[in-house]
Coordinates of C-alpha atoms in Angstrom, one line a residue:
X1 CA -13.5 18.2 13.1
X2 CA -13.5 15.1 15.7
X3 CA -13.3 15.8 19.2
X4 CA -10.6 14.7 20.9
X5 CA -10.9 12.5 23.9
X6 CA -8.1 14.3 25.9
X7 CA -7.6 17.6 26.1
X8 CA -3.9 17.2 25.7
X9 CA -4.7 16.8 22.1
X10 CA -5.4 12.8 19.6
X11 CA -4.2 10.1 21.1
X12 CA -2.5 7.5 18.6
X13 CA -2.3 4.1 18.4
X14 CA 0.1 1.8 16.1
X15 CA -0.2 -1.5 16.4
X16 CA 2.5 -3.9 15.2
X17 CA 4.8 -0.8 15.1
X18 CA 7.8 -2.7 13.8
X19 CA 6.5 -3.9 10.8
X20 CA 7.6 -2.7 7.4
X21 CA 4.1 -0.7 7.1
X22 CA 4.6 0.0 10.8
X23 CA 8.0 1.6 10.9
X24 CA 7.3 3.6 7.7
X25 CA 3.9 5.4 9.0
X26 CA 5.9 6.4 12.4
X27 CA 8.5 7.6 9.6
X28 CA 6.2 9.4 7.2
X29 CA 4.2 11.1 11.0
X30 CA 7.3 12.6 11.9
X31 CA 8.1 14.0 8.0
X32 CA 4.9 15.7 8.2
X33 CA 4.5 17.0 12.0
X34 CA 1.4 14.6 12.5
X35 CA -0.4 16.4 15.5
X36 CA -1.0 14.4 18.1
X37 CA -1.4 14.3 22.4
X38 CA 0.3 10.6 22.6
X39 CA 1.4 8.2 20.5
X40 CA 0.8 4.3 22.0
X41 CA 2.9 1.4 20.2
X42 CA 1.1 -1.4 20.9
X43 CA 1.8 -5.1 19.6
X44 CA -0.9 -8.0 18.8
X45 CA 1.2 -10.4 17.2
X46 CA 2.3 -11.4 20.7
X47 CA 5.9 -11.1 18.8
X48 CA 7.1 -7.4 19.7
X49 CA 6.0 -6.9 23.2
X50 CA 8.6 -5.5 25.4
X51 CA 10.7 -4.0 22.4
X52 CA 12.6 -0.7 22.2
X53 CA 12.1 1.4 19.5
X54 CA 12.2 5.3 19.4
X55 CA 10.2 8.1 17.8
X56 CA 10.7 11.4 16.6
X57 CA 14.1 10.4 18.4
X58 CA 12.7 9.9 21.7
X59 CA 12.8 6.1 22.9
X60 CA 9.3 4.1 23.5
X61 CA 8.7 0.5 24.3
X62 CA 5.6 -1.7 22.8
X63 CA 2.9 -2.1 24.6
X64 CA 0.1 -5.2 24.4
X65 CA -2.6 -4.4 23.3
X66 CA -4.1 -7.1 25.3
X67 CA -2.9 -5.2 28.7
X68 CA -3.8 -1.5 27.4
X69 CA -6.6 -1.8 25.6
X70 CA -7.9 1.0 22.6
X71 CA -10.5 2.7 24.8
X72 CA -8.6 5.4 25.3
X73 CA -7.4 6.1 22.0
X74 CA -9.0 8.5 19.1
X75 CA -7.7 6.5 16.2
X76 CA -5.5 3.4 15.4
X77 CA -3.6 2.1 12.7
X78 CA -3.5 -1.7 12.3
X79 CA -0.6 -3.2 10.7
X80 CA 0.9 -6.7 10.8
X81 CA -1.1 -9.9 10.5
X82 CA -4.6 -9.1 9.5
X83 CA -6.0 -12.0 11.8
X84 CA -4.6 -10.4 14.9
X85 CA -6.3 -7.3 14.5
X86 CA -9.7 -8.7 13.5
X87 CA -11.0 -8.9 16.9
X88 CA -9.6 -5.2 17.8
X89 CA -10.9 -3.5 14.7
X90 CA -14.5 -4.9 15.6
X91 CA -14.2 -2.6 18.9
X92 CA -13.7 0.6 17.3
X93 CA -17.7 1.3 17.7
X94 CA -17.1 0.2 21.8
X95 CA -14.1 1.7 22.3
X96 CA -15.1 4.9 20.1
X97 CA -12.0 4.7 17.9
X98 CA -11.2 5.6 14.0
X99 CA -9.5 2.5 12.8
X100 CA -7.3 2.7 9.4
X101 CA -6.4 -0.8 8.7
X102 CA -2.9 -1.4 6.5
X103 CA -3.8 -5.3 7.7
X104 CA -3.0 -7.4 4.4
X105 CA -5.6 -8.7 3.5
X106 CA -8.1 -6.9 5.3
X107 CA -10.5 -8.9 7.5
X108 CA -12.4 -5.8 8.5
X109 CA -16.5 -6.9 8.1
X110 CA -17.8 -3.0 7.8
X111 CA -14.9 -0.2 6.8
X112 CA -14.7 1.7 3.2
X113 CA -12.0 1.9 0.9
X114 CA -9.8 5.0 0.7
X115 CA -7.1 6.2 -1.8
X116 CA -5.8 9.4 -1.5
X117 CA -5.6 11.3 -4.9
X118 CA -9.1 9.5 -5.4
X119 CA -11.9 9.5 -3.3
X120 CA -10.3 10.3 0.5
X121 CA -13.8 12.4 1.1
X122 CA -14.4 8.9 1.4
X123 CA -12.8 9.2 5.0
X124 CA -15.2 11.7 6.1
X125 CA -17.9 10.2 8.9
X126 CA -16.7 6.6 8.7
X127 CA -15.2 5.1 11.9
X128 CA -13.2 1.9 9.5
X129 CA -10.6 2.8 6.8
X130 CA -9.6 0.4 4.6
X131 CA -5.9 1.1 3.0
X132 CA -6.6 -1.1 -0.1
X133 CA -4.0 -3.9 -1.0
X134 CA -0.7 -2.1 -2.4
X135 CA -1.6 -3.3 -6.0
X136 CA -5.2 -2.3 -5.7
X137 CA -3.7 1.1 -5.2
X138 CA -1.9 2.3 -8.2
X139 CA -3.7 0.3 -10.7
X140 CA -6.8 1.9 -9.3
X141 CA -5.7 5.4 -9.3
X142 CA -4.2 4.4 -13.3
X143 CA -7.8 3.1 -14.3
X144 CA -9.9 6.0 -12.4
X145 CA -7.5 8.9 -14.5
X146 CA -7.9 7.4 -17.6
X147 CA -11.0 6.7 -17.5
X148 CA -12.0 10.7 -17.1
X149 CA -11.2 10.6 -21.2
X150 CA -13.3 7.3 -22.0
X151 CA -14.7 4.2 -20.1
X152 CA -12.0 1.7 -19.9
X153 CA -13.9 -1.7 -21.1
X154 CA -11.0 -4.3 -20.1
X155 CA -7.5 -4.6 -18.4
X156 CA -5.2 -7.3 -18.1
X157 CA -2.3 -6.8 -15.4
X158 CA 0.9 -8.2 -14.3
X159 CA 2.5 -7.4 -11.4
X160 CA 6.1 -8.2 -10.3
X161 CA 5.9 -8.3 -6.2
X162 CA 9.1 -7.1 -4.3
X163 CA 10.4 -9.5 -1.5
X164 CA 9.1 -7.3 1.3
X165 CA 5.7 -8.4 1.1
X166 CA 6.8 -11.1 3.2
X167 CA 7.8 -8.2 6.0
X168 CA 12.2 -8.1 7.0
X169 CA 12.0 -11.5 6.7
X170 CA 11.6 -11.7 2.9
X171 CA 13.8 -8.9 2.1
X172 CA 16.6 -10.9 4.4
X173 CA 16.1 -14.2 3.0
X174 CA 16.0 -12.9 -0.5
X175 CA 19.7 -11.1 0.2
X176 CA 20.7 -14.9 1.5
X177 CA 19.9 -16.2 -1.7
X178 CA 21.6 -13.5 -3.7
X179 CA 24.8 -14.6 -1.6
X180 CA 24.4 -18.1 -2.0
X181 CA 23.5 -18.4 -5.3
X182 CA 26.8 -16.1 -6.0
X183 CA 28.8 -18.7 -4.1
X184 CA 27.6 -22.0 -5.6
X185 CA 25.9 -22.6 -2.0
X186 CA 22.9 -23.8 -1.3
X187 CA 20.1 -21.8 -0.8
X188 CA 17.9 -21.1 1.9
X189 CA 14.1 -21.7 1.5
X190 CA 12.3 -20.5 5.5
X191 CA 10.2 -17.8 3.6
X192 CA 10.1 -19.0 0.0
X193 CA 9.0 -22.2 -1.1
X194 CA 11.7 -21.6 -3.7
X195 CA 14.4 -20.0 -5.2
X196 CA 13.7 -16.4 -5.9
X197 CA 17.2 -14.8 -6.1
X198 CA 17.5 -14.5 -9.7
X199 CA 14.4 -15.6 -10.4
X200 CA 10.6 -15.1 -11.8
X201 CA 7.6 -17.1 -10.8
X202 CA 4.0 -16.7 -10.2
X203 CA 3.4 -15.8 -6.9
X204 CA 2.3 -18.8 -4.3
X205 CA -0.7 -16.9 -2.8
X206 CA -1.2 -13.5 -5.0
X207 CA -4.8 -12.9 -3.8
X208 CA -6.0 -11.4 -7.3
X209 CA -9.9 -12.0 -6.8
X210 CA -9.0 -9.9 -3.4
X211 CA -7.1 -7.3 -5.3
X212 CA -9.5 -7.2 -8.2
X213 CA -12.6 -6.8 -6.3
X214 CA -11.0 -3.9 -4.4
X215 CA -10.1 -2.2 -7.9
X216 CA -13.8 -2.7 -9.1
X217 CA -15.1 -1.3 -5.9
X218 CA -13.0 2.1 -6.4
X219 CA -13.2 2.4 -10.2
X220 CA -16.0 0.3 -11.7
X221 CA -17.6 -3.2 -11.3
X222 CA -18.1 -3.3 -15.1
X223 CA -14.6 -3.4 -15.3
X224 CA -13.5 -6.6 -16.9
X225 CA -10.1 -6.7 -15.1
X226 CA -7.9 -9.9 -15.2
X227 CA -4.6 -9.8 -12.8
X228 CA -1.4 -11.7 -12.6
X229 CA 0.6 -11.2 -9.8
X230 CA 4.6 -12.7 -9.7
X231 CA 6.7 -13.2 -7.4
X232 CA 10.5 -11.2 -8.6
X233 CA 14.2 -10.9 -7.3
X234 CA 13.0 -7.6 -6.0
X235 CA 13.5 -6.0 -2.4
X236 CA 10.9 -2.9 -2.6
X237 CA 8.4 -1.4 -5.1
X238 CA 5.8 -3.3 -7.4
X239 CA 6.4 -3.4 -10.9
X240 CA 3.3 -2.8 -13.3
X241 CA 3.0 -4.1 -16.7
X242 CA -1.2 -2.8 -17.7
X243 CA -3.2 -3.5 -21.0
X244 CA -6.1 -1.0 -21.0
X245 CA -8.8 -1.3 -23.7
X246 CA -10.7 1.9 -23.7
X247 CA -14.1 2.7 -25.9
X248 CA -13.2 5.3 -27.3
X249 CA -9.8 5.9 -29.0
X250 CA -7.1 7.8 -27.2
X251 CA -4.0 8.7 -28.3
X252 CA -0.8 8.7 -26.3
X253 CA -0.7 12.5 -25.7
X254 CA -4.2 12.6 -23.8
X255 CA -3.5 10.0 -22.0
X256 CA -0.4 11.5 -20.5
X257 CA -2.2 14.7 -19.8
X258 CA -4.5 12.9 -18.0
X259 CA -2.3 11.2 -15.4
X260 CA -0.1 14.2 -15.1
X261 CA -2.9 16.1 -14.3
X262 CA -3.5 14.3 -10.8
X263 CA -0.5 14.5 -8.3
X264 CA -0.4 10.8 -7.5
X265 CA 2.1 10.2 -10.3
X266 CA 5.1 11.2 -11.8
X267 CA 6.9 11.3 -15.3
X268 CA 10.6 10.7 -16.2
X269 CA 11.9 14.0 -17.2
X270 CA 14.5 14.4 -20.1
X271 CA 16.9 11.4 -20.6
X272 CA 15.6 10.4 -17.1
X273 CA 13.9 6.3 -17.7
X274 CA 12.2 5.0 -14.5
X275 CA 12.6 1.4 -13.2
X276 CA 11.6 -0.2 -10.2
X277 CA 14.3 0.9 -7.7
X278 CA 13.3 4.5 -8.6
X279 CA 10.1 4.4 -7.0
X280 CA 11.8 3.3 -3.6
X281 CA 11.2 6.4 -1.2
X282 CA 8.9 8.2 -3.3
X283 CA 5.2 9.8 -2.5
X284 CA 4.0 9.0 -6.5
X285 CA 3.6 6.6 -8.2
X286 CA 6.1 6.3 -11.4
X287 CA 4.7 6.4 -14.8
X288 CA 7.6 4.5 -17.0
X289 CA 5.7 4.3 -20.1
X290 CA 2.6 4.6 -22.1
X291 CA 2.2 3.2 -25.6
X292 CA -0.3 2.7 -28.0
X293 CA -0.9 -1.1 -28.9
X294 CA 0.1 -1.6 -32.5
X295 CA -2.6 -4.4 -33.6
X296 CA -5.6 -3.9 -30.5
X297 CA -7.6 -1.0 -31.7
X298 CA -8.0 1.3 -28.3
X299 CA -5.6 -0.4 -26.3
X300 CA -2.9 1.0 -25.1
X301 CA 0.3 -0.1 -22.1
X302 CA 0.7 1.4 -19.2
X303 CA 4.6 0.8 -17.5
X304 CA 4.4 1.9 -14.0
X305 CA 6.2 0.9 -10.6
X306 CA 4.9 2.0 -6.9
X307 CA 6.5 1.7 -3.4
X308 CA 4.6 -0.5 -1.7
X309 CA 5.5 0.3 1.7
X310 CA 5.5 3.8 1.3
X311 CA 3.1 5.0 -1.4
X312 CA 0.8 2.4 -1.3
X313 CA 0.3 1.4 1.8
X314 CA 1.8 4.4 4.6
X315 CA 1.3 7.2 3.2
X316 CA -1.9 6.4 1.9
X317 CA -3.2 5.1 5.5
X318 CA -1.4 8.4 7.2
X319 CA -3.1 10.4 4.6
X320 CA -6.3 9.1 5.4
X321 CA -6.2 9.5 9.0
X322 CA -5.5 13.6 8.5
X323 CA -8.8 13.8 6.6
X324 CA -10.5 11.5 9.2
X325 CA -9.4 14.0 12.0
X326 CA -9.5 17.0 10.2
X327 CA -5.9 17.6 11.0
X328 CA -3.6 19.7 8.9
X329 CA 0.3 18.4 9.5
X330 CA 2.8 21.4 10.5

């Protein structure tokens, strides 16, 4: 168990607080009675200084980080714009701080992948935490489960990415356009090149040899993995659509044993069908369906959606940081 600096108990630190990722890891603390001495909201966007929030209903201002610095802190998360935290990450080993950067894409030189429900012994002893990308994620934790039954050989993904990848701004532009486009009016185009309302096109900057590398590094590099990603009319959640090619054959049954068994995902029960607003809120991520290809011997579809706010990029960071500290929430 790490030490902590102040005998009041761990000091915290957020930075970019507001975020999307920000706001729900200060949402997901407070669910789970994270333990600490002081929480510090601190902003290095240079775009939320000076801001009023609250906290577990209490109100609290953010900070810059430029002014209060991270030396006093036992570990940070780092949300928000991945180039802005670079220079702060580097002073975890100065400073004596665990960072957990949520920063898409990471720019973090030295840190280690963790996914909870997979390898979060990972966490233990390392002073950088990477939260993988949101896609990396699920398809990750899909891959690893069935590949307890037989080496998976090759995968081919697409992924559907919600509008809040682009932070509030997305999800309010996209709501614009739904308006608009309802209206016969013209539509506005500040955080899409394009029209997305309504719409499906390949994503303008998808990062896949990112995404894919991070998959290989937390299943297998012999993984011959090819990813699509899309940009949809969606506000929240990423939609999965996964070809998985296995060596040996499985059949549908085993296969759904062997995601059940691990308590990152969850089935439709009864007459219950998943879609992608189902996985909004929700700690697992949503197995929709598996089937058998009919013509590819050992292939097999895996339908799936995720938050990506929550699941796959919070909650995942927050549960990393409890295994970092040792901490067990009340």
């Amino acid at each position: 168990m790490r030490t902590p600096k102040s005998p009041s108990g761990y000091r915290i630190g957020i930075i970019n607080p507001l975020t999307l990722v920000g706001t729900e890891i200060r949402s997901i603390m407070r669910e789970r009675g994270f333990p600490y001495g002081k929480l510090e909201l601190l902003d290095s966007s240079g775009q939320a200084t000076g801001a009023l929030t609250e906290m577990a209903g209490e109100p609290m201002v953010v900070a810059s980080v430029s002014q209060e610095g991270l030396d006093d802190l036992d570990l940070v998360f780092f949300c928000g714009p991945p180039a802005t935290n670079k220079d702060w990450i580097e002073r975890h080993t100065e400073d004596g701080f665990i960072a957990i950067d949520v920063s898409q894409p990471s720019l973090a030189e030295d840190g280690t992948l963790v996914v909870a429900d997979l390898n979060i012994d990972a966490a233990d002893g390392s002073s950088v935490l990477i939260s993988p990308h949101p896609i990396a994620i699920p398809m990750a934790l899909i891959l690893h489960q069935i590949g307890t039954l037989s080496a998976v050989e090759t995968c081919v993904a697409t992924v559907i990415q919600p509008a809040s990848e682009f932070e509030q701004a997305g999800v309010e532009e996209l709501a614009r356009q739904t308006v608009s486009v309802l209206n016969v009016d013209s539509v506005p185009k500040e955080v899409f090149d394009r029209q997305v309302a309504f719409n499906l096109y390949p994503a303008a900057s998808g990062n896949e040899p990112f995404i894919v590398s991070q998959i290989q590094a937390l299943t297998t590099t012999d993984l011959a993995l090819s990813l699509f990603v899309t940009q949809g009319t969606i506000f929240h959640s990423h939609t999965f659509s996964m070809f998985v090619k296995t060596r040996k054959p499985l059949d549908q049954e085993a296969i759904v044993e062997a995601l059940a068994a691990n308590a990152a995902f969850a089935f439709a029960e009864g007459d219950q069908q998943f879609g992608t607003i189902d996985a909004a809120g929700r700690d697992e991520v949503l197995i929709a369906e598996v089937r058998p290809d009919p013509v590819i011997r050992n292939g097999v579809w895996v339908w799936a959606v995720c938050d990506n706010l929550r699941r796959a990029s919070a909650l995942n960071a927050v549960l990393a940081a409890e295994r970092a500290l040792s901490v067990t929430p009340s």
